[in-house]
Short mmCIF file of C-alpha atoms and ligand atoms in Angstrom, two decimals:
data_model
loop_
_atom_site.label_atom_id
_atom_site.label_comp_id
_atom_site.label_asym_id
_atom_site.label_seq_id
_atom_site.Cartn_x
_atom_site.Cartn_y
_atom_site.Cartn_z
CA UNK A 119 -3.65 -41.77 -20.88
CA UNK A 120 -4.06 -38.95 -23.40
CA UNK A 121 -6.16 -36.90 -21.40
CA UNK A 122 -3.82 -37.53 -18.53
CA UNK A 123 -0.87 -35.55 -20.62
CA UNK A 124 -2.86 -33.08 -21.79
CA UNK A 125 -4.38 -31.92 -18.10
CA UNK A 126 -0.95 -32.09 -16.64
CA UNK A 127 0.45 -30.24 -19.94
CA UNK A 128 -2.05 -27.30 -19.36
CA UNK A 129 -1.27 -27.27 -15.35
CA UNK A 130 2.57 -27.18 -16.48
CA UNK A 131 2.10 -23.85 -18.63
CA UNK A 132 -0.39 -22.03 -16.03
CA UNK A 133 0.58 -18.81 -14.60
CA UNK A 134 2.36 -20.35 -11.63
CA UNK A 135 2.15 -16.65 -9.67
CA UNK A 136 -0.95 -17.35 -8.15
CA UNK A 137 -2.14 -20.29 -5.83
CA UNK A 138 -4.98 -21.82 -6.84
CA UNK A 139 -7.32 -20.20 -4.61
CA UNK A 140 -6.36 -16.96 -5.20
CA UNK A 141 -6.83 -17.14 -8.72
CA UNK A 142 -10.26 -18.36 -8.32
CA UNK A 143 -10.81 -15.27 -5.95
CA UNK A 144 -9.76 -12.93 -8.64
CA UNK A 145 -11.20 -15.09 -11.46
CA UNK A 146 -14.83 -14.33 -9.26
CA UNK A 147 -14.16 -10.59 -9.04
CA UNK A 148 -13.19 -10.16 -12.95
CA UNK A 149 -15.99 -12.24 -13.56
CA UNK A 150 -18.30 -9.98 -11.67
CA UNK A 151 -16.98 -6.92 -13.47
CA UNK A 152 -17.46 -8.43 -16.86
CA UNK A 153 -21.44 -8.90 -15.58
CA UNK A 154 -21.53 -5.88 -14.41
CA UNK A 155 -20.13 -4.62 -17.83
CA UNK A 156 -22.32 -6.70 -20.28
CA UNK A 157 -25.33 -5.75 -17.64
CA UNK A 158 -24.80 -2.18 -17.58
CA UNK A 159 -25.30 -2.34 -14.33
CA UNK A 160 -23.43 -0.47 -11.12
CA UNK A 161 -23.12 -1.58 -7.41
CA UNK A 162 -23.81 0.85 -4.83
CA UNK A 163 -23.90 1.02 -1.05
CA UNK A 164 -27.29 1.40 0.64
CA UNK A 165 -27.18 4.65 2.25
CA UNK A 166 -25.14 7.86 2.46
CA UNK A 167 -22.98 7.26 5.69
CA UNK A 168 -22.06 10.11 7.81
CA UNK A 169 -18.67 10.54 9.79
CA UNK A 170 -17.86 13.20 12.05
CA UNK A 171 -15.67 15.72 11.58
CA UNK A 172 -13.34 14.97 14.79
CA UNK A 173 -12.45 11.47 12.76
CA UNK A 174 -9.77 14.01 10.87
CA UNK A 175 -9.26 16.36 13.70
CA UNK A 176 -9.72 15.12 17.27
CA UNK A 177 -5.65 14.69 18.86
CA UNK A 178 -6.71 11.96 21.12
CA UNK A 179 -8.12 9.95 18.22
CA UNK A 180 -5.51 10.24 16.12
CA UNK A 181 -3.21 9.44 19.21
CA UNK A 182 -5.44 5.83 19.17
CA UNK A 183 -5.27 5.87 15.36
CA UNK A 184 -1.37 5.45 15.49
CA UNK A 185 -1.68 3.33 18.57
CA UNK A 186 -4.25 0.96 17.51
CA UNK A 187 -3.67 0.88 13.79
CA UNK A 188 -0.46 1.40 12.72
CA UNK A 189 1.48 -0.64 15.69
CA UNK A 190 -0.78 -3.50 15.65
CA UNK A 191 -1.20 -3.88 11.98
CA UNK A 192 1.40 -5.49 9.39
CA UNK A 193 2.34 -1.93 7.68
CA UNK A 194 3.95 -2.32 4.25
CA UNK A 195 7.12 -0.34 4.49
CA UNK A 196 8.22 -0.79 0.72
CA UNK A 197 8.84 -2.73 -1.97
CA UNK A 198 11.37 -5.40 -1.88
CA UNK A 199 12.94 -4.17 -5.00
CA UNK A 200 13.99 -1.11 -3.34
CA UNK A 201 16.73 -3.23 -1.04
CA UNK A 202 17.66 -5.41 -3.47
CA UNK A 203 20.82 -5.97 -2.36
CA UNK A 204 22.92 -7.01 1.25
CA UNK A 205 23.63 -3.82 3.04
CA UNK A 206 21.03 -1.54 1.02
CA UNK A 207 18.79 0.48 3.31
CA UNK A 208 16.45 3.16 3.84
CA UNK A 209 15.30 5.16 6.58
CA UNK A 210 11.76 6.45 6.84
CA UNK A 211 9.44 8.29 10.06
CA UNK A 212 5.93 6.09 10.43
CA UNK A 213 3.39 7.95 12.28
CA UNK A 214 5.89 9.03 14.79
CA UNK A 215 8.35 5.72 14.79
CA UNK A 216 11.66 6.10 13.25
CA UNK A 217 12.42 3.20 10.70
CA UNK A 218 15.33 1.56 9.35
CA UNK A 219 14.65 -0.71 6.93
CA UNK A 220 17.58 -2.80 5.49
CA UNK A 221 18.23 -5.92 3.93
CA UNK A 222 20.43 -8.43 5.73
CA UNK A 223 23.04 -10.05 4.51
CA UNK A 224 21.37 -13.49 4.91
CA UNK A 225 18.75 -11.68 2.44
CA UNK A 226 16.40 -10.91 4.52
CA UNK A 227 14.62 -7.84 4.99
CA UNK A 228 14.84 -6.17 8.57
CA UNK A 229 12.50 -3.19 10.35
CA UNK A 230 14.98 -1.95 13.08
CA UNK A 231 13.84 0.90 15.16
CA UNK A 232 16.41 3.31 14.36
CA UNK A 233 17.35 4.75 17.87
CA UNK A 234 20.57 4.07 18.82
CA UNK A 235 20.43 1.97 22.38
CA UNK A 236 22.85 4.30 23.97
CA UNK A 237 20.95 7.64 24.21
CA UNK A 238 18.57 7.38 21.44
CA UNK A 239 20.36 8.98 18.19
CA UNK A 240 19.33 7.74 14.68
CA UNK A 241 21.91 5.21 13.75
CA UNK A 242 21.07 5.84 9.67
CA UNK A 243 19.47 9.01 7.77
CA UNK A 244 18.27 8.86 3.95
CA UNK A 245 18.70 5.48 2.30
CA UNK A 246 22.09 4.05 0.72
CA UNK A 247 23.99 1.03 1.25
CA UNK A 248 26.04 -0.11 4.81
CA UNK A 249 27.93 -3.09 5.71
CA UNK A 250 27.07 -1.80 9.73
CA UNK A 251 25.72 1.31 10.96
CA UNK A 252 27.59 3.63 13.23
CA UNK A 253 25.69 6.34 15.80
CA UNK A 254 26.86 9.77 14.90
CA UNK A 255 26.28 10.63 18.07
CA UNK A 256 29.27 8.74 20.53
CA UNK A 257 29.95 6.17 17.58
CA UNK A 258 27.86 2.69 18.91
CA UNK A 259 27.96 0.31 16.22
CA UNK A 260 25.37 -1.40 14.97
CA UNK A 261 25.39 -4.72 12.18
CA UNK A 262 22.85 -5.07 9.82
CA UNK A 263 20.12 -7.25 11.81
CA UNK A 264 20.67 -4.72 14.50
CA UNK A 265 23.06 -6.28 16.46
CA UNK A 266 24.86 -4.08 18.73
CA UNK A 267 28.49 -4.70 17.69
CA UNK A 268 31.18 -2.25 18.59
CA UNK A 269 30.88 0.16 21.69
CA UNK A 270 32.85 3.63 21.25
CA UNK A 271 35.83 3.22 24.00
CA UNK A 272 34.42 0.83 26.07
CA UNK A 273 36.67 0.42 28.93
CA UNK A 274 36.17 3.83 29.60
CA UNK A 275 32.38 3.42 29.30
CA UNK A 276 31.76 0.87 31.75
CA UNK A 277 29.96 -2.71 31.83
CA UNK A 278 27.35 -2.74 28.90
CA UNK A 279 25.51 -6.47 28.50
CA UNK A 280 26.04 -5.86 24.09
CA UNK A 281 23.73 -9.09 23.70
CA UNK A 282 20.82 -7.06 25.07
CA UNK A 283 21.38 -3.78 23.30
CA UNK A 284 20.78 -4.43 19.76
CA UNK A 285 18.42 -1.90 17.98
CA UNK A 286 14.71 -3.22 18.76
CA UNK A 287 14.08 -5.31 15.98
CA UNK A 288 10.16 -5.49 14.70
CA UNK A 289 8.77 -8.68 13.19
CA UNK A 290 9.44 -7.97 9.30
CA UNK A 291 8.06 -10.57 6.27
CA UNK A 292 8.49 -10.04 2.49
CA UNK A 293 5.21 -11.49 0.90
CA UNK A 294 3.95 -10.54 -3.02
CA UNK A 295 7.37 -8.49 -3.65
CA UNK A 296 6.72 -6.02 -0.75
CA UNK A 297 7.89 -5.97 2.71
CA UNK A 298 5.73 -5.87 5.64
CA UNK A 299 6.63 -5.30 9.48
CA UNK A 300 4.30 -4.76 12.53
CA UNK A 301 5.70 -1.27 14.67
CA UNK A 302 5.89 -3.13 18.13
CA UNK A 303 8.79 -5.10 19.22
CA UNK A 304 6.85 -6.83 21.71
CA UNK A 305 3.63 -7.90 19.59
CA UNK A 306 2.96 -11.86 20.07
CA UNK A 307 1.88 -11.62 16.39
CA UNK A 308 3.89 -12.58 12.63
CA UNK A 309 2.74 -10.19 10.50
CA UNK A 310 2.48 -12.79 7.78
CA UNK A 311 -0.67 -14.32 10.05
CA UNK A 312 -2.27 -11.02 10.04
CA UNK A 313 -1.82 -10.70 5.99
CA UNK A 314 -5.42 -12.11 6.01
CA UNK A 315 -4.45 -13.50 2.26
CA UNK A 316 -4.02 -10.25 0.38
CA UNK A 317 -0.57 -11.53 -0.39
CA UNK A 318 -1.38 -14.33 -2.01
CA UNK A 319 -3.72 -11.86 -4.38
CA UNK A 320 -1.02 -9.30 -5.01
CA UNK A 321 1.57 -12.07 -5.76
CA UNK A 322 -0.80 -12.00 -9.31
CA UNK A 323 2.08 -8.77 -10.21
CA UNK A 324 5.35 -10.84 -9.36
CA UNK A 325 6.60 -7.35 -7.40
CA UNK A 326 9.64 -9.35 -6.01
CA UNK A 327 11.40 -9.75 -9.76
CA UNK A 328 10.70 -5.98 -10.97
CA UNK A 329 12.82 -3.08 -10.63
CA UNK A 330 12.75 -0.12 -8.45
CA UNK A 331 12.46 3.22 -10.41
CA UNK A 332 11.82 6.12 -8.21
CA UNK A 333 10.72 7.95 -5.24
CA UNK A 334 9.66 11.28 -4.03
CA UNK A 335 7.60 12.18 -1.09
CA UNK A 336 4.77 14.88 -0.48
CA UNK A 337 3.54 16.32 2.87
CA UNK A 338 -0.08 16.81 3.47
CA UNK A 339 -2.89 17.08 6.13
CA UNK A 340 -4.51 14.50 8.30
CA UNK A 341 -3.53 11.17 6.88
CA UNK A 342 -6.92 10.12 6.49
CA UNK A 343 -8.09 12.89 4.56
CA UNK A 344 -4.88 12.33 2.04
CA UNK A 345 -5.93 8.52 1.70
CA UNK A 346 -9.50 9.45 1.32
CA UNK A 347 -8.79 10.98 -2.23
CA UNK A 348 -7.25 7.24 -2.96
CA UNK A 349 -10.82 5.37 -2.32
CA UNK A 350 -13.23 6.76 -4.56
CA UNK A 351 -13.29 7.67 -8.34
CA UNK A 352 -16.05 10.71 -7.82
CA UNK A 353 -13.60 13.40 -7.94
CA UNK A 354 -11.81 12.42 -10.88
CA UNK A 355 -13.61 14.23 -13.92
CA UNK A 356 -14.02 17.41 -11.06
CA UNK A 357 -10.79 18.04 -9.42
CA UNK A 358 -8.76 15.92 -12.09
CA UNK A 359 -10.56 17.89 -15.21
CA UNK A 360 -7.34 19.40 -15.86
CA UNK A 361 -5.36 16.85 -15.45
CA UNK A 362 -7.33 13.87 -16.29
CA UNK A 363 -10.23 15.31 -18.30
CA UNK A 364 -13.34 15.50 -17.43
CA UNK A 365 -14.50 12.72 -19.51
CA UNK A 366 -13.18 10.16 -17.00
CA UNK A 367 -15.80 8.23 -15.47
CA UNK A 368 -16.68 9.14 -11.53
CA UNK A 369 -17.48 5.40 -11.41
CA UNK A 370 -16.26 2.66 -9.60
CA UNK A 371 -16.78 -1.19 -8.72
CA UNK A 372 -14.92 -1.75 -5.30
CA UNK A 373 -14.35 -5.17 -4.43
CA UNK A 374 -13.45 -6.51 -0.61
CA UNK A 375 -10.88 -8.27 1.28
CA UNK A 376 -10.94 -8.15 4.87
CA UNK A 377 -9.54 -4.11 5.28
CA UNK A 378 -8.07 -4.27 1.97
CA UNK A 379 -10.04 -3.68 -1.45
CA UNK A 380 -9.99 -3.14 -4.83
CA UNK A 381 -11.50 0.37 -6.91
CA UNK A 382 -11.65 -0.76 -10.86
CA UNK A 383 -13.20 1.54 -12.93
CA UNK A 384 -15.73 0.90 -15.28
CA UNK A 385 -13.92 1.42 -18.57
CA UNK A 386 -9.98 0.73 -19.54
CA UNK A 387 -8.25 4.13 -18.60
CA UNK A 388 -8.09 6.64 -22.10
CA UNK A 389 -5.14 6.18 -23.16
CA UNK A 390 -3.47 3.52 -20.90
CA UNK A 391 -4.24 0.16 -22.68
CA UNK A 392 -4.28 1.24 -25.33
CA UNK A 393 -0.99 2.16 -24.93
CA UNK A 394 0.27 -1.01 -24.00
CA UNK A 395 2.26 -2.84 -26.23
CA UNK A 396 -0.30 -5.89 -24.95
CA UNK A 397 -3.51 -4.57 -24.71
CA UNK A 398 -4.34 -7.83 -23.32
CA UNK A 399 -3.37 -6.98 -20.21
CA UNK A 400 -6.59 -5.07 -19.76
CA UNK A 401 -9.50 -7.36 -18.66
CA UNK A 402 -11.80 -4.98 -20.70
CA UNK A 403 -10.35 -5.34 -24.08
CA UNK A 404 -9.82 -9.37 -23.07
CA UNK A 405 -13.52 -9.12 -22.53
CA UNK A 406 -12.91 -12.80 -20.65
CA UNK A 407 -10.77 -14.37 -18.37
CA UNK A 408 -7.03 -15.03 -19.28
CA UNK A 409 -6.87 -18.98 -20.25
CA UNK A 410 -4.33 -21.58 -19.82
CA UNK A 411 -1.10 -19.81 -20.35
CA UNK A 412 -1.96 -16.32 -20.74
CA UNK A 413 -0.41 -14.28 -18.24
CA UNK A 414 -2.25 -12.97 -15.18
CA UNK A 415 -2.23 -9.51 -15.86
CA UNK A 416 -6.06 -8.96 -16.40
CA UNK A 417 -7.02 -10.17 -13.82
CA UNK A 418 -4.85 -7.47 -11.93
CA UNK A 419 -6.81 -4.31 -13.54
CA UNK A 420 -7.68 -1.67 -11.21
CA UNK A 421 -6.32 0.49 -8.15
CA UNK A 422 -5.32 -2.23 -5.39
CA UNK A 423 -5.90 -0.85 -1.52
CA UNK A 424 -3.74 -2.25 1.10
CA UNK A 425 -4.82 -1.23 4.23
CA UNK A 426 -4.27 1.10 6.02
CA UNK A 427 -2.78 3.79 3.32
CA UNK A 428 -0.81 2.12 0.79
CA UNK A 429 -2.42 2.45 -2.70
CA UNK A 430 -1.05 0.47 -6.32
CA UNK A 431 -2.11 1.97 -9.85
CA UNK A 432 -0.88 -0.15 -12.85
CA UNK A 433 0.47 1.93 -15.73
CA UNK A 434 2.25 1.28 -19.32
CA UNK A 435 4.75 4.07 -19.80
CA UNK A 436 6.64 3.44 -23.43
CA UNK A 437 4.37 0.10 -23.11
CA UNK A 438 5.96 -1.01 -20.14
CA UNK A 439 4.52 -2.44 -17.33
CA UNK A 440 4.70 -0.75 -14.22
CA UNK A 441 3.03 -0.07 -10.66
CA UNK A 442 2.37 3.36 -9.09
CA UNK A 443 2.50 3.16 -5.06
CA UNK A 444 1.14 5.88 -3.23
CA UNK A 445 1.63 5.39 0.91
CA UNK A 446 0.52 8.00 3.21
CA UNK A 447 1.40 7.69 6.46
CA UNK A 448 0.50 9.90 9.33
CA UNK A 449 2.98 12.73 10.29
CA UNK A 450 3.33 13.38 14.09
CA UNK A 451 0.51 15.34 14.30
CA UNK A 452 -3.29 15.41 13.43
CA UNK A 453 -2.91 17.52 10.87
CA UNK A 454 0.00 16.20 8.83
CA UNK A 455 0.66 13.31 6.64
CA UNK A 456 3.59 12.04 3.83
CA UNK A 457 2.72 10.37 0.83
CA UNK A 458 5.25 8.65 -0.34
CA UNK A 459 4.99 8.24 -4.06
CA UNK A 460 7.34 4.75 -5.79
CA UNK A 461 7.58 3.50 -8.99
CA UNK A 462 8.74 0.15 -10.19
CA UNK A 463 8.77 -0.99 -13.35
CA UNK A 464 8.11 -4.97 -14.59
CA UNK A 465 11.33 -5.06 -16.46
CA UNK A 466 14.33 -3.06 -15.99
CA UNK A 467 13.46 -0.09 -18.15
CA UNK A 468 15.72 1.34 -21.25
CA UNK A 469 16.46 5.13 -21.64
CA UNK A 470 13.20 5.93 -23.54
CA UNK A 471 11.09 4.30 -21.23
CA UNK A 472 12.80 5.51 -17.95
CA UNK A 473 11.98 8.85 -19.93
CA UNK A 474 8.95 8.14 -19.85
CA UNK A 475 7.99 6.96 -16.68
CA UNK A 476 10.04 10.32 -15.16
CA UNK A 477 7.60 11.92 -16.71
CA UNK A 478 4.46 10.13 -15.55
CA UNK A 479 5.66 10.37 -12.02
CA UNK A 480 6.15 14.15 -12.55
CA UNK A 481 2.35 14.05 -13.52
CA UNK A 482 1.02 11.99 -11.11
CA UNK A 483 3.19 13.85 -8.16
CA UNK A 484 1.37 17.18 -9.93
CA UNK A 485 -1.95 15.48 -9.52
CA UNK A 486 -1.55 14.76 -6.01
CA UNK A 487 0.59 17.42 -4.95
CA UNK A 488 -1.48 20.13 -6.68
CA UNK A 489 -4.96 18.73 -6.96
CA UNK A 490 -5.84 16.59 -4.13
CA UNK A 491 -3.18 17.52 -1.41
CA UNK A 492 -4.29 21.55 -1.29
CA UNK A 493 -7.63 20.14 -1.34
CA UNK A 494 -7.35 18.37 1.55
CA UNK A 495 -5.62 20.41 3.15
CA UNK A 496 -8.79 23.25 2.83
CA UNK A 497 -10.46 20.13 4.22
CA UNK A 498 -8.12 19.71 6.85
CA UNK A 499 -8.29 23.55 8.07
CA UNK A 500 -12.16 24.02 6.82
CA UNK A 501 -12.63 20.73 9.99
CA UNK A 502 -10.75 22.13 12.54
CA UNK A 503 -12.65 25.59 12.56
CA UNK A 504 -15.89 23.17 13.83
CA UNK A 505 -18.34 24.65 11.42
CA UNK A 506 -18.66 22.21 9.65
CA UNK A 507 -19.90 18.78 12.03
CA UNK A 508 -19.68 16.11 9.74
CA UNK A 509 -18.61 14.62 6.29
CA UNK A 510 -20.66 12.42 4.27
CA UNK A 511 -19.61 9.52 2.24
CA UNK A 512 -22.11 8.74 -1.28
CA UNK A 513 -23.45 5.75 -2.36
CA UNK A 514 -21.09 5.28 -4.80
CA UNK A 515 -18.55 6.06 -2.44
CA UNK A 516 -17.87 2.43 -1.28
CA UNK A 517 -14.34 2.58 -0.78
CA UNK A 518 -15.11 5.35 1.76
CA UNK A 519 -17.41 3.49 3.37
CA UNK A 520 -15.12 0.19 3.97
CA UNK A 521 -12.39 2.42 5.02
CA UNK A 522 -13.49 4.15 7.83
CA UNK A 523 -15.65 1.17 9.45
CA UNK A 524 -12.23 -1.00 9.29
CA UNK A 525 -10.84 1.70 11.00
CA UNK A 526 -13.45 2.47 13.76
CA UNK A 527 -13.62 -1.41 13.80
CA UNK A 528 -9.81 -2.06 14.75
CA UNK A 529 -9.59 1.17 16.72
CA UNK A 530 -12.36 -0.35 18.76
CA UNK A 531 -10.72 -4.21 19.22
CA UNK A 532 -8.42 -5.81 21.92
CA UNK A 533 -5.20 -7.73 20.73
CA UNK A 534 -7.09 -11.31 20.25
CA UNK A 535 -10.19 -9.74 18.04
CA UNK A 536 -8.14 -7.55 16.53
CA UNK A 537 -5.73 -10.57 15.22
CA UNK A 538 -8.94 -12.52 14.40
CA UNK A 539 -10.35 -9.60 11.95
CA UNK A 540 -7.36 -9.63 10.30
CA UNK A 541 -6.46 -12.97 9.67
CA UNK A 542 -10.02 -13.48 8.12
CA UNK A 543 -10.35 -11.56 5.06
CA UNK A 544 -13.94 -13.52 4.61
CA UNK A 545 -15.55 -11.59 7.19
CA UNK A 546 -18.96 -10.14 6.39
CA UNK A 547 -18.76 -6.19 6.81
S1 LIG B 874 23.51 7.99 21.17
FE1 LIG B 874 24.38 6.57 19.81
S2 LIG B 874 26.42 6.38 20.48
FE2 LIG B 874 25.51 7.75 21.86
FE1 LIG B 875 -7.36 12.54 -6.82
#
């Protein structure tokens, strides 16, 4: 009977964030790391892998890129703490596909295609807060699930069927704290089937309960070549030296999850943990997994890839808790990209800490914007001139690796295998 208390006691006071299998999944991976660690040991991938050039350049691929990838696949279009209320909304251009994102007043999130049915006009620009949305164009009015609700002088206009001419709605989910929505109003899929389980992983960080900080956006070249910078450590202690120093380890364990992975470095970032008011949050200075009641957090360590371009860094400004998310999306050519750069922070943050965390995000939009963006953009330019026939991708380039066969992979896959990938993040590659 004793025993019987204390087991359901210590289920009671577990981290109740994660399910049970994704704990163990991340319990596996930290578990690895701390091998690795005690080991001095270092993973890498068999052979240097090639990619041609045209993967960055070539219109017609980049025509299937957007096609294939980003209308088939559950895109995350933002946090959920950046609509936090009915009526709040924001507007944003996906590979070619105006967006309206906007939370309903039923409390759901909603991806609308912001084109008004009439003639096309955007029914919203920027991001704010609207109890219905009105075309600037001839004045069609919209509600906030995209209902088409008020028709500018309609007795002059003629018979309109309203019922049918609601913005095109596309199937929208909010899973871990972010919201997710698949770019074709006609797909037979729920995005949450395609999530593969990388929800239930990034549910470890509890996104849904923190507060939106910040945003800023930065154009660059080929999307591709903007993410690539996200998926490898190498260049850090070279193009970062600056910046980050060039004592920072060009090392990195990359751990898998159907498209999606994982880059952890080998040592706690100089400076970060440290920094935290709970050093504990860093698996390294743990040295073992979190027990019982201990929060989650170390088992959350590292730079978290969700596929296609969305990247999440952890950081403790003023020894708060908060995420980094870098998305990159393409532009509407081959050549051009946006990364959109968001902070949120784990708690709402005081003056001193919001301080603080404008600054980081005016260093980390320096980093990007004046480290890796010009230098892809040389990349980007250096391509096109067809010198130069093809990139190569190190050993210890993993993340690079994993990237571009997902890509090539989906690219290449009808509707039913393409589903089928997805949904199983198990998947040998
Ligand atoms: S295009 Fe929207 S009202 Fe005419
Ligand atoms: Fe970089």
């Amino acid at each position: 009977m004793e025993d019987d208390r204390i087991v359901e006691q210590a289920t009671t006071t577990r981290d109740t964030r994660l399910s049970a299998q994704a704990r163990s999944l991340l319990e596996g991976m930290a578990t690895d790391l701390l091998q690795h660690r005690a080991q001095g040991t270092f993973p890498l991938e068999d052979a240097v892998m090639r990619l041609d050039a045209s993967a960055y350049t070539c219109p017609e691929r980049f025509e299937a890129e957007k096609q294939r990838i980003f209308r088939r696949v559950p895109l995350v279009l933002g946090a959920s703490c950046e609509l936090p209320s009915p009526g709040d909304f924001k507007t944003m251009d996906v590979a070619g596909i105006p967006v309206l994102v906007v939370r309903h007043r039923d409390g759901s999130a909603r991806a609308l295609f912001n084109s008004c049915t009439h003639r096309g006009a955007a029914v919203a620009q920027g991001c704010g807060t609207a109890a219905r949305f009105t075309c600037p164009y001839h004045g069609w009015t919209f509600a906030q699930d995209g209902a088409l609700v008020g028709v500018a002088s309609a007795s002059d206009f003629g018979a309109v069927d309203k019922a049918a001419l609601g913005l095109k709605a596309f199937p929208t989910v909010e899973r871990a704290g972010l919201i997710w929505a698949i770019l074709d109003a006609e797909t037979p899929h729920d995005p949450a089937d395609l999530l593969g389980g990388i929800d239930a992983l990034l549910d470890g960080f509890g996104l849904a309960d923190w507060t939106f900080v910040e945003t800023r956006a930065l154009p660059g070249p080929n999307w591709k070549l903007a993410f690539d910078a996200h998926l490898e450590f190498y260049h850090l202690p070279v193009l970062h030296r600056a910046t980050f120093g060039p004592e920072r380890s060009n090392r990195a364990f990359y751990y898998r999850h159907g498209p999606h992975q994982r880059v952890i470095g080998p040592a706690p970032r100089p400076g970060d943990a440290a920094a935290s008011e709970d050093a504990a949050d860093d698996l390294y200075t743990l040295g073992r997994l979190p027990q019982g009641d201990e929060p989650v957090n170390p088992l959350m360590i590292g730079e978290w890839i969700v596929f296609p371009g969305v990247s999440i860094n952890i950081f403790h400004p003023n020894g708060r808790r908060g995420v980094f998310i870098s998305t990159v999306l393409p532009g509407t050519q081959v050549g051009e990209s946006v990364t959109v750069q968001t902070y949120l922070s784990e708690t709402p943050p005081d003056a001193e800490t919001r301080a603080k965390i404008a600054e980081l995000c005016a260093f980390l939009a320096h980093v990007v914007g004046e480290e890796d963006l010009p230098t892809s953009a040389h990349q980007q330019k250096a391509l096109a001139a067809g010198v130069l026939r093809e990139v190569r991708f190190g050993r210890n380039e993993g993340g690079l690796h994993h990237f571009h066969k997902w890509i090539d992979m989906l690219v290449d896959s009808d509707d039913a295998a393409l589903a089928q990938l997805l949904a199983d993040p198990c998947r040998p590659m």
